[in-house]
Short mmCIF file of C-alpha atoms in Angstrom, two decimals:
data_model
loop_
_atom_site.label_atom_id
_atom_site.label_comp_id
_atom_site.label_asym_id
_atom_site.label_seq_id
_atom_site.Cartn_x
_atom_site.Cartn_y
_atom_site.Cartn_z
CA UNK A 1 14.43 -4.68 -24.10
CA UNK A 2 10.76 -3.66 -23.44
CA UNK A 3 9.46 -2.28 -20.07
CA UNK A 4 5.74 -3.12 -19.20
CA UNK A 5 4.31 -1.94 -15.71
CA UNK A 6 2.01 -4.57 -14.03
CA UNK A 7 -1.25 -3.82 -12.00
CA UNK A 8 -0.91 -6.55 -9.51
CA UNK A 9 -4.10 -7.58 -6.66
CA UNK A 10 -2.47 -9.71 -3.93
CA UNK A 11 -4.04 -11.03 -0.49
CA UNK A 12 -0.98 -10.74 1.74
CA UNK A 13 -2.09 -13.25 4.25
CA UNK A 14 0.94 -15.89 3.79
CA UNK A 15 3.47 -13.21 2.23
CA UNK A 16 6.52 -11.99 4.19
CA UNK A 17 6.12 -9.54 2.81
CA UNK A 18 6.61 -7.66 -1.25
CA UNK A 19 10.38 -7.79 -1.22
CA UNK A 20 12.77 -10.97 -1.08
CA UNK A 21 13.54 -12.11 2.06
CA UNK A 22 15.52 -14.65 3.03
CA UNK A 23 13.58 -16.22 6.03
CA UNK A 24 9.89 -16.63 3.82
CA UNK A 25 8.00 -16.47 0.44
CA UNK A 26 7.32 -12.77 -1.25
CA UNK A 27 5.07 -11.63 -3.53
CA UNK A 28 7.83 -10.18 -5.67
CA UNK A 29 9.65 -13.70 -5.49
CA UNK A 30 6.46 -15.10 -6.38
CA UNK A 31 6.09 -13.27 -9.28
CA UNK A 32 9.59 -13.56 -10.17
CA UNK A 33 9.24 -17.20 -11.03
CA UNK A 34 6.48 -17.31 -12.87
CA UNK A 35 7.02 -14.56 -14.93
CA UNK A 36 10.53 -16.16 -15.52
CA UNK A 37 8.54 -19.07 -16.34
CA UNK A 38 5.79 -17.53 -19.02
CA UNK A 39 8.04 -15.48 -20.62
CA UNK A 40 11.16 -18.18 -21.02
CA UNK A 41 13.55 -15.83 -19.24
CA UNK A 42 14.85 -14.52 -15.91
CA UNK A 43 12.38 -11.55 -14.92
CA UNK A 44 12.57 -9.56 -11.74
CA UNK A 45 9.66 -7.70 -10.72
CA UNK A 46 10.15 -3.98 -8.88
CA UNK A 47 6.94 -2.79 -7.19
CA UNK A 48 5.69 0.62 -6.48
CA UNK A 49 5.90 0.17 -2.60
CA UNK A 50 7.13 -2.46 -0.47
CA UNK A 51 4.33 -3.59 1.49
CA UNK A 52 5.18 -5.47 4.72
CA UNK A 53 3.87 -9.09 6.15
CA UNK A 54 -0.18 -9.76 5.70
CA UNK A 55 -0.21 -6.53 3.82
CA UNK A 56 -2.79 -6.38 0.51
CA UNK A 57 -2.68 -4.90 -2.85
CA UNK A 58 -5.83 -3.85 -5.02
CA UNK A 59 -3.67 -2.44 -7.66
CA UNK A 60 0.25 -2.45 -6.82
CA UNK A 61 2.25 -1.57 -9.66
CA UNK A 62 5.45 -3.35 -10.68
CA UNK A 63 7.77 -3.11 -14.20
CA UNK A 64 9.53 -5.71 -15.48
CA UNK A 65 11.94 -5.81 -18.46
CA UNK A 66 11.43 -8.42 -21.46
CA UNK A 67 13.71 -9.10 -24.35
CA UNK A 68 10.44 -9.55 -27.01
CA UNK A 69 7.45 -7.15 -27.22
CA UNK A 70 4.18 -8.97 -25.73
CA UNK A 71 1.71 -9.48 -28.55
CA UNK A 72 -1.46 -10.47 -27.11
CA UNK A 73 -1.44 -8.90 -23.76
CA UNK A 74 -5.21 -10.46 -22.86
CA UNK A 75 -3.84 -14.09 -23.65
CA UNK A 76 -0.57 -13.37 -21.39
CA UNK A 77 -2.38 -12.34 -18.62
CA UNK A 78 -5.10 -15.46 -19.13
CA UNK A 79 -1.57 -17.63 -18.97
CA UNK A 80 -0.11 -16.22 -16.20
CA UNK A 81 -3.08 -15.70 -13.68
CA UNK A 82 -3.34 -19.78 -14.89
CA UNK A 83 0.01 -20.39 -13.33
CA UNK A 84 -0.24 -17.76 -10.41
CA UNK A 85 -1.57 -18.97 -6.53
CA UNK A 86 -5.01 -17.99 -6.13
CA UNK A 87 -3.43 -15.13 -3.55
CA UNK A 88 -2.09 -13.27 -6.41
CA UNK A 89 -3.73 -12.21 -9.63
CA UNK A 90 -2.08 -9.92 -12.55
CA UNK A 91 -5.29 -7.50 -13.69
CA UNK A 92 -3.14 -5.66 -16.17
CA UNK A 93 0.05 -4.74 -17.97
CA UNK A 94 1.19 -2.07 -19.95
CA UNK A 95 3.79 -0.84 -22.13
CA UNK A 96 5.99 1.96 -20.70
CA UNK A 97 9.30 3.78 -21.88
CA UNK A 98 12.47 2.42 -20.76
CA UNK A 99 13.49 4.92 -18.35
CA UNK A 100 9.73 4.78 -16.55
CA UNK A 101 9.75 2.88 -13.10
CA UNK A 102 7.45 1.62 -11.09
CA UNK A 103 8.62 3.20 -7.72
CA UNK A 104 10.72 6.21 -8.92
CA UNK A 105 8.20 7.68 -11.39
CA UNK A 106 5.46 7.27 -9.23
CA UNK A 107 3.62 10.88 -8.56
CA UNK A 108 1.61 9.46 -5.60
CA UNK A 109 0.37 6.69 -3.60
CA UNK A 110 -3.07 5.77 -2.00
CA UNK A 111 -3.69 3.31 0.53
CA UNK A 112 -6.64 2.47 2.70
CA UNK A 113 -6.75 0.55 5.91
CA UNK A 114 -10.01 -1.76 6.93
CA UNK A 115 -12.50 -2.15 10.32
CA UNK A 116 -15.05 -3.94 11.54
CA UNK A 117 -16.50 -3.80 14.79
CA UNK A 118 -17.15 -7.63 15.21
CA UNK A 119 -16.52 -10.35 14.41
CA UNK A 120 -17.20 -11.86 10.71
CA UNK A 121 -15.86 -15.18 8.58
CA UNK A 122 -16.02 -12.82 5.71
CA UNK A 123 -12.80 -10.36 6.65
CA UNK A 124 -10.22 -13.13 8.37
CA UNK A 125 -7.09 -11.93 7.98
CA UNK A 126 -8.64 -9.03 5.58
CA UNK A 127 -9.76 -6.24 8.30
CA UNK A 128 -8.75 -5.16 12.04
CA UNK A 129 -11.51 -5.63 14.49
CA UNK A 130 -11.96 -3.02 16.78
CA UNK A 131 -15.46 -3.02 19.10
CA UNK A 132 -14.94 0.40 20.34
CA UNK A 133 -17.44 2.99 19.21
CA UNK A 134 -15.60 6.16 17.24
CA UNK A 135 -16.38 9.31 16.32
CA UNK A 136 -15.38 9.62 12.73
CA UNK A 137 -16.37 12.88 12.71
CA UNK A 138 -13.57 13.79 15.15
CA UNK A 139 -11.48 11.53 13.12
CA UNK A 140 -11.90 13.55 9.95
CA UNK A 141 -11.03 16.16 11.70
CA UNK A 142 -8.02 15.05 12.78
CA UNK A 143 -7.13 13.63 8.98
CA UNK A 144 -7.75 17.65 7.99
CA UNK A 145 -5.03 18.74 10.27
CA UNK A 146 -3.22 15.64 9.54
CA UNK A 147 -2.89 17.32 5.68
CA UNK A 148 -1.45 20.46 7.36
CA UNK A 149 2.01 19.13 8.33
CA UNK A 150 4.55 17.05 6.13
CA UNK A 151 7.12 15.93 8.88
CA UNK A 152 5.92 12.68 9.99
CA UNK A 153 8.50 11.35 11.81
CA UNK A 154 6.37 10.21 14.68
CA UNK A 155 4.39 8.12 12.56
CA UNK A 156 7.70 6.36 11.43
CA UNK A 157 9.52 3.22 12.03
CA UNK A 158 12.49 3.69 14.13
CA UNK A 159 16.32 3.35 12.86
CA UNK A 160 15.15 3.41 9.00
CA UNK A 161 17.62 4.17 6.40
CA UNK A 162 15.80 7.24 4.69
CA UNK A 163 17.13 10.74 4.37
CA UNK A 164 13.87 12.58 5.19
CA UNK A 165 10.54 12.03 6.83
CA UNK A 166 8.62 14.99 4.95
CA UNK A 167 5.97 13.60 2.93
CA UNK A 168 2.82 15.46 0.73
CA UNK A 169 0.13 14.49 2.25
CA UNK A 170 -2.94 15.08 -0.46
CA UNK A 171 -5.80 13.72 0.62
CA UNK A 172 -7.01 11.66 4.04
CA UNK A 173 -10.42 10.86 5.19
CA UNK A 174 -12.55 7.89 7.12
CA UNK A 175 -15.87 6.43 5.51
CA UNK A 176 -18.54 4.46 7.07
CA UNK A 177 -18.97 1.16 4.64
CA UNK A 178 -22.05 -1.22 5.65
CA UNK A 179 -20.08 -2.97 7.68
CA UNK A 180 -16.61 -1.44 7.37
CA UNK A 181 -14.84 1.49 8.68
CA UNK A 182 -12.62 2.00 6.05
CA UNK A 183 -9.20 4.83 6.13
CA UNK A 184 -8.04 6.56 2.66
CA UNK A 185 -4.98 8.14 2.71
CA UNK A 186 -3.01 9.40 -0.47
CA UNK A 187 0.60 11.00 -0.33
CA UNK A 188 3.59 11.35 -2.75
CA UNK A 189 5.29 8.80 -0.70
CA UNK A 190 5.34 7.09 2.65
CA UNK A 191 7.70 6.11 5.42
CA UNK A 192 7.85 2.30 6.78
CA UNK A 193 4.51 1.83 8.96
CA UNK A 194 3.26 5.29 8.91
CA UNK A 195 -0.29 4.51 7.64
CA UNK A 196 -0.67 2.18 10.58
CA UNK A 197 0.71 4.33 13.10
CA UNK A 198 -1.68 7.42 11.83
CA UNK A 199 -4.32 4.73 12.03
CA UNK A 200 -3.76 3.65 15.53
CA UNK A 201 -2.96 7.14 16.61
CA UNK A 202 -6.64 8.25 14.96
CA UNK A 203 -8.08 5.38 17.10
CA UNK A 204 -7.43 6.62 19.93
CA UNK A 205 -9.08 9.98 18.54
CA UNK A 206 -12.26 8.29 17.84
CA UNK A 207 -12.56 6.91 21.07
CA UNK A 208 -11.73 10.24 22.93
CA UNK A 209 -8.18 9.27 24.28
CA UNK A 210 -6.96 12.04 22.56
CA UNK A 211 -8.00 15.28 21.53
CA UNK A 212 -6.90 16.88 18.66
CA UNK A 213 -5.00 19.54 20.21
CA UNK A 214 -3.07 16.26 21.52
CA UNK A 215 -2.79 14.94 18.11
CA UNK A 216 -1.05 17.83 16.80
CA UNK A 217 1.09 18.02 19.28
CA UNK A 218 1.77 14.23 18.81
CA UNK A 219 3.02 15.50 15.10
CA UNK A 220 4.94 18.03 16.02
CA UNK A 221 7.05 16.21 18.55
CA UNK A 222 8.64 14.05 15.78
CA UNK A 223 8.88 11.42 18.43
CA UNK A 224 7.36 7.97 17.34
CA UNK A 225 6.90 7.19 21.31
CA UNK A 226 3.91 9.90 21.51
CA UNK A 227 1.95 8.22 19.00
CA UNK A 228 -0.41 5.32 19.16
CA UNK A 229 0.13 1.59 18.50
CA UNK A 230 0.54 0.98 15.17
CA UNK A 231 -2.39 -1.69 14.25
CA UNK A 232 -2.51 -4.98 12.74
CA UNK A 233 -1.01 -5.62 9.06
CA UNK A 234 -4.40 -7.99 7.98
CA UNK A 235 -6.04 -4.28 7.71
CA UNK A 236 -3.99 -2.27 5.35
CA UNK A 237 -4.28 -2.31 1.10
CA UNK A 238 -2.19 -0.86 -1.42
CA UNK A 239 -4.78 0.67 -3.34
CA UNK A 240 -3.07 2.31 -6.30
CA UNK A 241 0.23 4.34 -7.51
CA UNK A 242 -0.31 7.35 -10.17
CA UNK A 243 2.27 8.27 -12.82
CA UNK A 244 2.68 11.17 -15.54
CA UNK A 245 0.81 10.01 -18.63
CA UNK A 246 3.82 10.58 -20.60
CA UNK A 247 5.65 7.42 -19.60
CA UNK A 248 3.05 5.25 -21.51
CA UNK A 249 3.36 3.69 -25.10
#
């Protein structure tokens, strides 16, 4: 068997979601079948992160396993983009040792979350609007003191099945984009809706809600019910996943 990992760009819109579920389409069940189809065998796709409901990718990464080596990789991913929805496009793929994976071997994680502050045809479904005027210079403040804790249980869904809430947070900051507000956050790993709840929580920075004396304090209480609301999904992109360059072929 050969192991190639995927860079995958998906608008989330109409997705339940990356992973299978039983009550609506995923991406990864998406990709399942026509992979399966291409390639003349059963394929299963496992992604890098498993983004939730009208969450999108830029560059998620997936591996899949294939019983012959691909020997044009240009013409494969000409065929398969061919067969894929226009919501999902394969940008990518590359051969990887056997033992690499897409989620396991990952050494970090960026994502970025969108804003505009009215309304436009051009970001439906693609950006959070939010009319209030912030201070992103209080905001970046509060993403450098973000970067000096790693519990973030209060930034975490509720009743989730992982053993620890301590993540590595390298690198968090807020840009002003034409007409975009746009959130970067990077990080070993990441619990389930923690990039929206920072987000909401820094919202309520930027429009003086909270100070950041509060927002520490928010942290440090490890309690999910002192943080903000977590915003919408339409907002938030998987950006990219990084890996040791030793797992490539």
């Amino acid at each position: 068997m050969y192991r190639y990992f995927c860079k995958i760009e998906y608008n989330g819109t109409d997705y339940c979601g990356w992973q299978i579920q039983p009550n609506g389409i995923s991406i990864q069940e998406t990709l399942n079948k026509y992979f399966s189809t291409i390639l003349r065998e059963s394929i299963e796709l496992t992604g890098a992160g498993r983004t939730d409901a009208g969450v999108h990718a830029k560059g998620m990464i997936a591996h899949f396993d294939v019983s012959n080596i691909i020997p044009d990789k240009n013409k494969f991913i000409v065929n398969i983009n061919n067969f894929l929805p226009p919501t999902i496009s394969i940008n990518d793929i590359l051969l990887v040792n056997n033992d690499a994976h897409a989620r396991f071997s990952a050494l970090t994680r960026r994502y970025e979350y969108h804003i505009i502050s009215k309304k436009s045809p051009f970001f439906i479904n693609t950006a959070y609007k939010f009319t209030k005027s912030l201070d992103i210079d209080i905001m970046n403040e509060a993403c450098r003191e973000l970067m000096n804790y790693s519990d973030f249980t209060s930034f975490s869904k509720v009743h989730t099945d992982v053993k620890t809430f301590i993540c590595d947070v390298k690198e968090a900051f807020w840009i002003n984009n034409n007409d975009e507000i746009i959130f970067t956050i990077e990080a070993n790993r990441f619990l389930r809706n923690m990039v929206r709840a920072i987000v909401g929580t820094m919202l309520d920075v930027g429009t003086k809600k909270i100070t950041i004396p509060q927002f520490k304090k928010i942290i440090e209480s490890r309690n999910r019910c002192n943080a903000g609301h977590s915003v919408p999904a339409c907002g938030l992109y998987f950006i990219n996943a990084t890996y040791p360059e030793d797992i490539f072929i």
